[in-house]
XYZ file of C-alpha atoms in Angstrom:
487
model
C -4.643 -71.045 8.319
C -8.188 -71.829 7.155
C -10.272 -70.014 5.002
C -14.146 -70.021 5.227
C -16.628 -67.397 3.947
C -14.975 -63.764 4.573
C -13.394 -64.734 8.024
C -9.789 -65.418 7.862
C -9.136 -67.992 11.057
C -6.105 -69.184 13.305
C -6.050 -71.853 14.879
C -3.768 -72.692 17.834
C -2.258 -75.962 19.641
C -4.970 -75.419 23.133
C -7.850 -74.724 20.646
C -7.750 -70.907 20.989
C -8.463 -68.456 17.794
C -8.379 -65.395 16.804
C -10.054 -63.713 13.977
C -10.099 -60.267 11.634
C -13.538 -59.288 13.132
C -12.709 -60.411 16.414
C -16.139 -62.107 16.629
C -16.386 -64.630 19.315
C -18.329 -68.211 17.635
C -17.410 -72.016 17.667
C -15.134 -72.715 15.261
C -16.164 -76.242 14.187
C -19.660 -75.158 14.794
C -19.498 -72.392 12.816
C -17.167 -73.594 10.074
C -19.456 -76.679 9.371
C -22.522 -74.558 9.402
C -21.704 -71.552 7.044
C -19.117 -73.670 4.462
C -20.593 -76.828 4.686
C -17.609 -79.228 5.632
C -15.874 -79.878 8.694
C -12.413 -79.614 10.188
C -10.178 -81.844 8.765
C -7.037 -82.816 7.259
C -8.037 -82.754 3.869
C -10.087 -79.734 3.919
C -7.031 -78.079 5.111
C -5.668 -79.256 2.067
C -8.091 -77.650 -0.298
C -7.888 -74.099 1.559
C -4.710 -74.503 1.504
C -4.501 -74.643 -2.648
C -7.868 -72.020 -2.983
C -5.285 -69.361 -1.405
C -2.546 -69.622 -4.146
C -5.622 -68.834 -6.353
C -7.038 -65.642 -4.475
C -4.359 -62.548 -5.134
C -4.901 -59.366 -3.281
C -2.763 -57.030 -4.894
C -3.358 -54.523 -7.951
C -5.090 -56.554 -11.168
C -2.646 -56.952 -14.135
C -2.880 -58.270 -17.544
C -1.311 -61.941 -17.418
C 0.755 -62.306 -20.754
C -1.636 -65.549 -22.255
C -4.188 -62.662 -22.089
C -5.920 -62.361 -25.649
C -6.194 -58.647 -25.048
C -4.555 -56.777 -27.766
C -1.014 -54.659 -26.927
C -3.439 -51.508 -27.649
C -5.182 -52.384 -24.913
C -3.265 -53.691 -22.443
C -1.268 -50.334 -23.157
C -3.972 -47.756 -22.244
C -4.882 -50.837 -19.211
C -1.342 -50.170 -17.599
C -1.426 -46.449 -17.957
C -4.453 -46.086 -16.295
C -3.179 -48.148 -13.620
C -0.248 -46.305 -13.223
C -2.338 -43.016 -13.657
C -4.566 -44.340 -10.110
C -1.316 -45.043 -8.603
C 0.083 -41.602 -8.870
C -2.550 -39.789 -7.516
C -2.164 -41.640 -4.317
C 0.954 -40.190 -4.071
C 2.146 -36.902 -2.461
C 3.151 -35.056 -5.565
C 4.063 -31.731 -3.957
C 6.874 -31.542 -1.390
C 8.272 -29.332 1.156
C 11.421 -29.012 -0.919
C 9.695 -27.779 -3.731
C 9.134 -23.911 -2.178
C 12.772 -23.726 -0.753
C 14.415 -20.809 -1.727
C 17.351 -19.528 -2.032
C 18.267 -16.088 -1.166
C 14.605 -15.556 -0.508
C 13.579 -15.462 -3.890
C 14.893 -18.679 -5.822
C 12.935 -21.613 -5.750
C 11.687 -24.074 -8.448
C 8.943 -21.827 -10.088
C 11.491 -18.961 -10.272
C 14.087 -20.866 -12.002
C 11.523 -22.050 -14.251
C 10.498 -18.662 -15.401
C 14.091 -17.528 -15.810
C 14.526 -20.102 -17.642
C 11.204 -19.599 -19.969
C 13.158 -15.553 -20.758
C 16.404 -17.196 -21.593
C 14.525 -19.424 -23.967
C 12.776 -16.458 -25.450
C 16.064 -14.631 -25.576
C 15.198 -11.883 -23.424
C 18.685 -12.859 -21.359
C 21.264 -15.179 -21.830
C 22.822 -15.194 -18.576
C 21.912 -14.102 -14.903
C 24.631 -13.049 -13.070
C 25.091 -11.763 -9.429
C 22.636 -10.047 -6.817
C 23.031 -6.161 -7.457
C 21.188 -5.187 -4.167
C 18.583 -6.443 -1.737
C 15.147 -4.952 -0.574
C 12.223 -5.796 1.860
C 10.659 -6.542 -1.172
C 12.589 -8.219 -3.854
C 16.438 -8.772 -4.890
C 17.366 -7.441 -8.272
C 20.071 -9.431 -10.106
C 22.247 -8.228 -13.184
C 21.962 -10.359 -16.532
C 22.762 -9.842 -20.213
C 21.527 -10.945 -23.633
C 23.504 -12.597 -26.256
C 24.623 -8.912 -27.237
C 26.181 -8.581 -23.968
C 23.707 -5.570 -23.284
C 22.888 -5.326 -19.298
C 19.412 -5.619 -17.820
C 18.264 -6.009 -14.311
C 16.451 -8.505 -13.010
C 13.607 -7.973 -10.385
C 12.733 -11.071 -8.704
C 9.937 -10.877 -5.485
C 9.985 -12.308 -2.689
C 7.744 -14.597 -2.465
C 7.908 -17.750 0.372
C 9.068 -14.939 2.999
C 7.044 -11.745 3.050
C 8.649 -8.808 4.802
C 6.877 -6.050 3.006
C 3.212 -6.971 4.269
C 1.298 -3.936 4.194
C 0.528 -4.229 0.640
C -2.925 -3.319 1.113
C -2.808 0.564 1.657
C -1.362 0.969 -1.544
C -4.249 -1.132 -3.360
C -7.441 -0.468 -1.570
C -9.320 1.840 -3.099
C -7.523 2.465 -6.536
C -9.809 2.453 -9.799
C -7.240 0.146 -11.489
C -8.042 -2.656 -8.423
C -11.352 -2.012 -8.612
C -12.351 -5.543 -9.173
C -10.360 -6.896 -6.551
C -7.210 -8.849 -6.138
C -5.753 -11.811 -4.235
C -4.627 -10.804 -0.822
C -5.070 -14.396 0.721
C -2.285 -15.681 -1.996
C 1.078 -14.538 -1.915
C 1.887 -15.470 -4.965
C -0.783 -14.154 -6.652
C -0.433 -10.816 -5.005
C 3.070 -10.496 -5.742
C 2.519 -11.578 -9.671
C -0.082 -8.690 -9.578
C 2.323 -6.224 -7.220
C 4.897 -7.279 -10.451
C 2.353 -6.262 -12.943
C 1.954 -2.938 -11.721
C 5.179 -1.869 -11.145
C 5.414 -2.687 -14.848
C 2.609 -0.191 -15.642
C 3.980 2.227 -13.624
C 7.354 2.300 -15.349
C 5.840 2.697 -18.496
C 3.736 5.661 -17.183
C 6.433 7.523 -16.297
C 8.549 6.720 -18.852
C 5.981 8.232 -21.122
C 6.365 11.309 -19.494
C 9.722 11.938 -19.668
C 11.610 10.959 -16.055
C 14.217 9.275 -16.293
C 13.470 5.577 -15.019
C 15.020 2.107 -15.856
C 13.013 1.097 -19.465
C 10.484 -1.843 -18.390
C 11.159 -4.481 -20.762
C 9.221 -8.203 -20.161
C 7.422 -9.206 -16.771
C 6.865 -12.691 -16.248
C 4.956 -13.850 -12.667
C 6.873 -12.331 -10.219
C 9.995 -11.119 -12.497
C 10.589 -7.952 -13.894
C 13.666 -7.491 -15.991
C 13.894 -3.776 -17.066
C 16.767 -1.752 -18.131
C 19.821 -1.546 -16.012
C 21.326 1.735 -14.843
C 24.937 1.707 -14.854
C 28.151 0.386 -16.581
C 30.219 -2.866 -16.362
C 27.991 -4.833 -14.037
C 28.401 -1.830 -11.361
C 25.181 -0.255 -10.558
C 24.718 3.443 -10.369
C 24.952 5.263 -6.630
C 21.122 5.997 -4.969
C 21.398 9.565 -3.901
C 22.548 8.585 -0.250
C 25.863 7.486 -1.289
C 25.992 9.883 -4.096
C 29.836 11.154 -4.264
C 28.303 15.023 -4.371
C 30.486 17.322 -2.352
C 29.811 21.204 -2.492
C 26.731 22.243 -1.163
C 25.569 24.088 -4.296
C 25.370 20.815 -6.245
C 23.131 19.610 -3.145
C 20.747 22.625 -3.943
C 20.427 21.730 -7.145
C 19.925 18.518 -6.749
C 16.991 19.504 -4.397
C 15.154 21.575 -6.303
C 15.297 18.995 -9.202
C 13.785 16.261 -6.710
C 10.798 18.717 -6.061
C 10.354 19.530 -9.909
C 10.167 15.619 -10.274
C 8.038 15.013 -7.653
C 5.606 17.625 -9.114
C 5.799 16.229 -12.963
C 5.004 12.977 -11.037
C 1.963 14.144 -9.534
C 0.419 16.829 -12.216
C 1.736 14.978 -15.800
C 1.692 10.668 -14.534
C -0.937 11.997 -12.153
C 0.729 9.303 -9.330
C 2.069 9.644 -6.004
C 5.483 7.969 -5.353
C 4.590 7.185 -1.837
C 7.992 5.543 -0.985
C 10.599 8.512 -2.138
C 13.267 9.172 -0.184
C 17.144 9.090 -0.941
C 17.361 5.160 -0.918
C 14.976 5.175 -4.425
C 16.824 7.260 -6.303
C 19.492 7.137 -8.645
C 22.371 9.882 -9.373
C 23.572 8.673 -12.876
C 25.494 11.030 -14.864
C 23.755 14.104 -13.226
C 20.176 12.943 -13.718
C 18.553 11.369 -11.078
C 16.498 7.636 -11.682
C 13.611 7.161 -9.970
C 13.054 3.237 -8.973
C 10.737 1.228 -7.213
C 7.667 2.591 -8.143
C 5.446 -1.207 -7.730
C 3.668 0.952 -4.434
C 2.923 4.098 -6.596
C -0.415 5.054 -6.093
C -2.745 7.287 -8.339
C -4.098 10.572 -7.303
C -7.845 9.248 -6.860
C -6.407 6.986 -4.156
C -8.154 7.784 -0.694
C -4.318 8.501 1.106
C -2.608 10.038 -2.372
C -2.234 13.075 -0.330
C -1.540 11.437 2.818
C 1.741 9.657 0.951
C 2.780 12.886 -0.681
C 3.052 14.762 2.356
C 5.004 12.185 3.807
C 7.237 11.778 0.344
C 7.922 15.629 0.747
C 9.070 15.160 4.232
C 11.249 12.709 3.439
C 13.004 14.272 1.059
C 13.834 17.748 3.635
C 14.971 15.602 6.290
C 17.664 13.953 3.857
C 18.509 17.420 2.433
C 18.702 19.242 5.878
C 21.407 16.568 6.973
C 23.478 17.812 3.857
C 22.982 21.503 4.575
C 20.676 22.882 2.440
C 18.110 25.523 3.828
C 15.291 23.487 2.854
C 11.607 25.615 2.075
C 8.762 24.924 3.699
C 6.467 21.589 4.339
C 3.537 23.172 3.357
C 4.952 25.365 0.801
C 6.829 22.206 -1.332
C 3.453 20.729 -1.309
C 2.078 23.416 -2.808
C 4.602 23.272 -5.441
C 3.624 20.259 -5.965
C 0.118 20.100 -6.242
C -1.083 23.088 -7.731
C -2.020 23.558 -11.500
C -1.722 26.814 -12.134
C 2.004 27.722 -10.670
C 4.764 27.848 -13.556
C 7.016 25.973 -11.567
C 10.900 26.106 -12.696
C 14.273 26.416 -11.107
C 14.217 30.211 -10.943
C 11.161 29.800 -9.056
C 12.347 27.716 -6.702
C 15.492 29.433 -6.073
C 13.318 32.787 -4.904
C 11.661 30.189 -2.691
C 15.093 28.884 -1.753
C 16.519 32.536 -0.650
C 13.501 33.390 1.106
C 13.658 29.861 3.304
C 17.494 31.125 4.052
C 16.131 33.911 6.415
C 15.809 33.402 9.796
C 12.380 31.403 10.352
C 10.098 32.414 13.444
C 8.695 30.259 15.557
C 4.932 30.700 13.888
C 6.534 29.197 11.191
C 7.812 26.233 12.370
C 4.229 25.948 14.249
C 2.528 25.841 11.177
C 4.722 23.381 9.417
C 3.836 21.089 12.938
C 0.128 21.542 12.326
C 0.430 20.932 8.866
C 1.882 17.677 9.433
C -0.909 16.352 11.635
C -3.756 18.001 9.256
C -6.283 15.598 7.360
C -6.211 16.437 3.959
C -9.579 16.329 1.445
C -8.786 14.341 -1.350
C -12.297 15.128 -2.714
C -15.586 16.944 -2.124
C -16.746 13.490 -0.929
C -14.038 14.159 2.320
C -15.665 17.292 2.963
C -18.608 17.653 5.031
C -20.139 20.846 3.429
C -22.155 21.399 6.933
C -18.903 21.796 8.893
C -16.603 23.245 5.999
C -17.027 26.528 7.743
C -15.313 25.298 10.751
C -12.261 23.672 8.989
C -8.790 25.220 8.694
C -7.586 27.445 6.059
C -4.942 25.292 4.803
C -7.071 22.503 4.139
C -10.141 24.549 2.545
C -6.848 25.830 0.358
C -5.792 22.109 -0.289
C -9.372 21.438 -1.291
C -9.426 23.950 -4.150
C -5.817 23.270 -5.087
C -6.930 19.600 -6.019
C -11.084 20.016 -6.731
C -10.394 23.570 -8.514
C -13.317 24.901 -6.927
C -13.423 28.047 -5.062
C -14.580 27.351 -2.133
C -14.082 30.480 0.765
C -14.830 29.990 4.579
C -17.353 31.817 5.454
C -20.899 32.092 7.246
C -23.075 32.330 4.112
C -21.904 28.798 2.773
C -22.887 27.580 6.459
C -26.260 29.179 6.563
C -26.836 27.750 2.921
C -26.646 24.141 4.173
C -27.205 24.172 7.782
C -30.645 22.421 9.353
C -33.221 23.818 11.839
C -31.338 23.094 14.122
C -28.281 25.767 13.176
C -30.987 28.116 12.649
C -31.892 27.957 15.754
C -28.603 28.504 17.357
C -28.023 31.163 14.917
C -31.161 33.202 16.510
C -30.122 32.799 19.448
C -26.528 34.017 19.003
C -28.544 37.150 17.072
C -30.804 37.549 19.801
C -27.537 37.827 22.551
C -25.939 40.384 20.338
C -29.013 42.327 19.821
C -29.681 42.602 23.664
C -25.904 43.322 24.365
C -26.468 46.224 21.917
C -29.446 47.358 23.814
C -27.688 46.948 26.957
C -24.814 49.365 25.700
C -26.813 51.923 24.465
C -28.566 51.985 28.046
C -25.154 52.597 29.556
C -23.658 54.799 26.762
C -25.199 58.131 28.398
C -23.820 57.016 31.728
C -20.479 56.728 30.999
C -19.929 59.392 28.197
C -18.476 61.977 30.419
C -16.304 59.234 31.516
C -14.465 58.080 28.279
C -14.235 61.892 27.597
C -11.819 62.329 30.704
C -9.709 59.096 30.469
C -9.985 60.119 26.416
C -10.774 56.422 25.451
C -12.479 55.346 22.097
C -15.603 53.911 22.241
C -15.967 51.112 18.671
C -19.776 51.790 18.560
C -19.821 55.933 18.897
C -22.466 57.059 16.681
C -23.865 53.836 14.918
C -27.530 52.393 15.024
C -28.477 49.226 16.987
C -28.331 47.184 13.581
C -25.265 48.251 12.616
C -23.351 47.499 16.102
C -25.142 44.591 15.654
C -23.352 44.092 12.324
C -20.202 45.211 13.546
C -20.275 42.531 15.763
C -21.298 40.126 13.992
C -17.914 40.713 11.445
C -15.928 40.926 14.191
C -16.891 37.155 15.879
C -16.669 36.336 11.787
C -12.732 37.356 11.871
C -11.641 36.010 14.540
C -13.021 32.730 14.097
C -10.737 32.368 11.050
C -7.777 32.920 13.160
C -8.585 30.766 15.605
C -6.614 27.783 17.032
C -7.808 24.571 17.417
C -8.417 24.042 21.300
C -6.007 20.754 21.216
C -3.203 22.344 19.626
C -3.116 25.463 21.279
C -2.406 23.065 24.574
C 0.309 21.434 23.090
C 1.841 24.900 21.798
C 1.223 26.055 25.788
C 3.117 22.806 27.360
C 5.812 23.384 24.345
C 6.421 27.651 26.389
C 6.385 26.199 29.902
C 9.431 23.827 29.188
């Protein structure tokens, strides 16, 4: 092995040799031209000791060094500090879970609250969601707490973003790329959201400490057994069910008109039946009313809740009239109320009824004035012009004067022409009126415009078109309602 310049060189028995660079020159040639000697025994000597003296590996301190220990101290750590770095630090293993929810960070947390002495021990998995696992623990006290740990590494629940777009408290965004960050925030407001409702006097496990992505609140139960949700409730007589009913629409409406939020997951899975009051949990999706579906979830929250009752028997009032419960201010809402409501929804219901409940299902409800389109307000249905001043507390009416105040040219137009067609229809029966008077006297039949001017049949008419364009169905569902008769 000889060493000349950079090139490190082979040599072989038939004269052959290979090189690093794999750059093709005469050795000898070469070797004599660039070091200045030639190929020979005893310059194979010297290469041979200059190579013990060339070291390729990492520079260290030798110990006849006259550097001080001070510095060869903060020498190696910097050494060792460069060596690190080209290491992997992070593994695969690190974001293993187990059970979905425990991995390194997570233990690390729990183990930052039992430090603090929030808990001293973490016991067993009470129950298991789409979104998180809650675990019992206890403090050094032996008082119970529950332990809300999210999901993290495996998100089931990924349609997080309905329930955040648009809300004033998200306002300045929020991390949906992360999933750990949006879970730490989905954490934080469940957090707020307990202590909202708290506040106002529901009964709802007492938020205590949230740390990242768990949430240890109070737990509702006794002796590490956790309290029934409503679906496995051990309620028997179908009176208690009633009850039980109308108290889930009197919560629902404290929800909406005192925490002024919108469950938007309540059915008979999130709540609790605990020494006859019912819990209300997993509120982190709770939305507040100036979100642009808060009305969109409530509906759905109030049918919910009468499909679960209607499987248990109980007569059940209206969609449309439990959402008015809900949302409007003025009504004194109590338990006598709703049990008029409840003895009038035990009568036999007609089938315009349960057509109105169908359209009311499939209506799009204005949150605001800025859902409205004031130009076509005239043509929208009743129930949403009633929904509008329900939540707005305007006044609004449908009618053709708050159409002609903000129509264009354009509806003027039409308008003169519609005025135009009525006035010559008026001419045109006041031309035949003569002609068949002796007529209508025989047969005896009533003629609507007998003794009135041109204006006011032209009026009369006018009123008329007016009334029944309030009644009127909508064209698409007045199809569906005909296909529904022919089956």
């Amino acid at each position: 092995r000889r060493v000349h310049g950079i090139f490190m060189v082979e040599t072989y028995s038939d004269g052959e040799y290979s090189s690093d660079e794999d750059v093709e020159f005469d050795f000898k040639h070469t070797a004599k031209e660039n070091v200045g000697f030639s190929i020979n025994q005893s310059n194979a000597k010297v290469a041979s000791l200059s190579m013990k003296k060339i070291n390729f590996s990492t520079l260290t301190p030798k110990e006849s060094s006259s550097m001080t220990n001070q510095a060869q101290n903060k020498f190696m750590t910097s050494i060792k500090k460069q060596d690190e770095s080209k290491l992997r630090n992070k593994d695969k293993a690190d974001r293993a879970t187990t059970e979905l929810v425990m991995d390194s960070r997570t233990k690390l947390i729990l183990h930052k609250l039992i430090k603090k002495e929030i808990v001293e021990e973490v016991s067993g998995c009470i129950s298991t969601g789409k979104e998180a696992n809650v675990y019992h623990a206890v403090d050094s006290k032996g008082k119970e707490f529950a332990v809300k740990i999210y999901k993290t590494s495996i998100l089931i629940f990924k349609d997080r973003d309905r329930y955040v777009a648009g809300e004033f408290r998200f306002r300045r965004g929020y991390c949906k790329h992360n999933p750990r960050k949006m879970v730490t925030m989905w954490a934080e407001k469940e957090f707020r959201n307990l202590l909202r409702i708290k506040a106002a006097g529901i009964f709802v496990p007492a938020p205590i400490a949230v740390k990242g992505h768990v949430l240890v609140m109070e737990f509702i139960g006794k002796d590490m057994i956790a309290a029934a949700t409503l679906r496995n409730a051990d309620v028997h007589s179908l009176e208690e069910w009633e009850l039980l009913y109308m108290k889930v629409i009197l919560l629902l409406r404290k929800l909406y008109q005192e925490c002024k939020l919108v469950h938007a997951d309540f059915s008979e899975y999130n709540l609790l039946l605990s020494e006859g009051e019912i819990y209300v949990i997993d509120v982190s999706q709770a939305v507040e009313q100036d979100h642009p579906m808060s009305l969109e979830f409530l509906r759905r929250d109030c049918q919910n809740i009468k499909v679960f009752f209607e499987t248990k028997g109980v007569k059940c009032i209206s969609l449309k009239r439990a959402f008015y419960v809900i949302i409007e201010k003025s009504l004194e809402a109590n338990l006598d109320y709703l049990k008029t409501l409840m003895i009038n929804a035990k009568k036999p219901t007609t089938e315009d009824a349960k057509f109105e409940d169908e359209i009311f299902k499939n209506l799009s409800l204005p949150r605001s004035l800025f859902d409205v389109e004031i130009e076509k307000l005239h043509n929208s249905h009743p129930e949403q012009i009633n929904i509008l001043n329900m939540v707005t507390g305007t006044k609004f009416r449908r009618s053709s004067s708050l159409h002609e105040k903000y129509k264009g040219e354009g509806s003027e137009i039409e308008e003169e022409k519609s005025e135009s067609e009525s006035e010559s229809s008026g001419e045109d029966k006041g031309e035949t009126k003569e002609k068949t008077e002796e007529d209508k006297k025989k047969t005896g039949k009533f003629d609507p415009f007998e003794g009135m001017s041109k204006k006011e049949r032209k009026q009369k008419v006018k009123l008329e078109k007016r009334e029944k364009r309030k009644t009127k169905m909508p064209k698409h569902l007045k199809k569906k309602f005909e296909k529904k008769n022919k089956q």
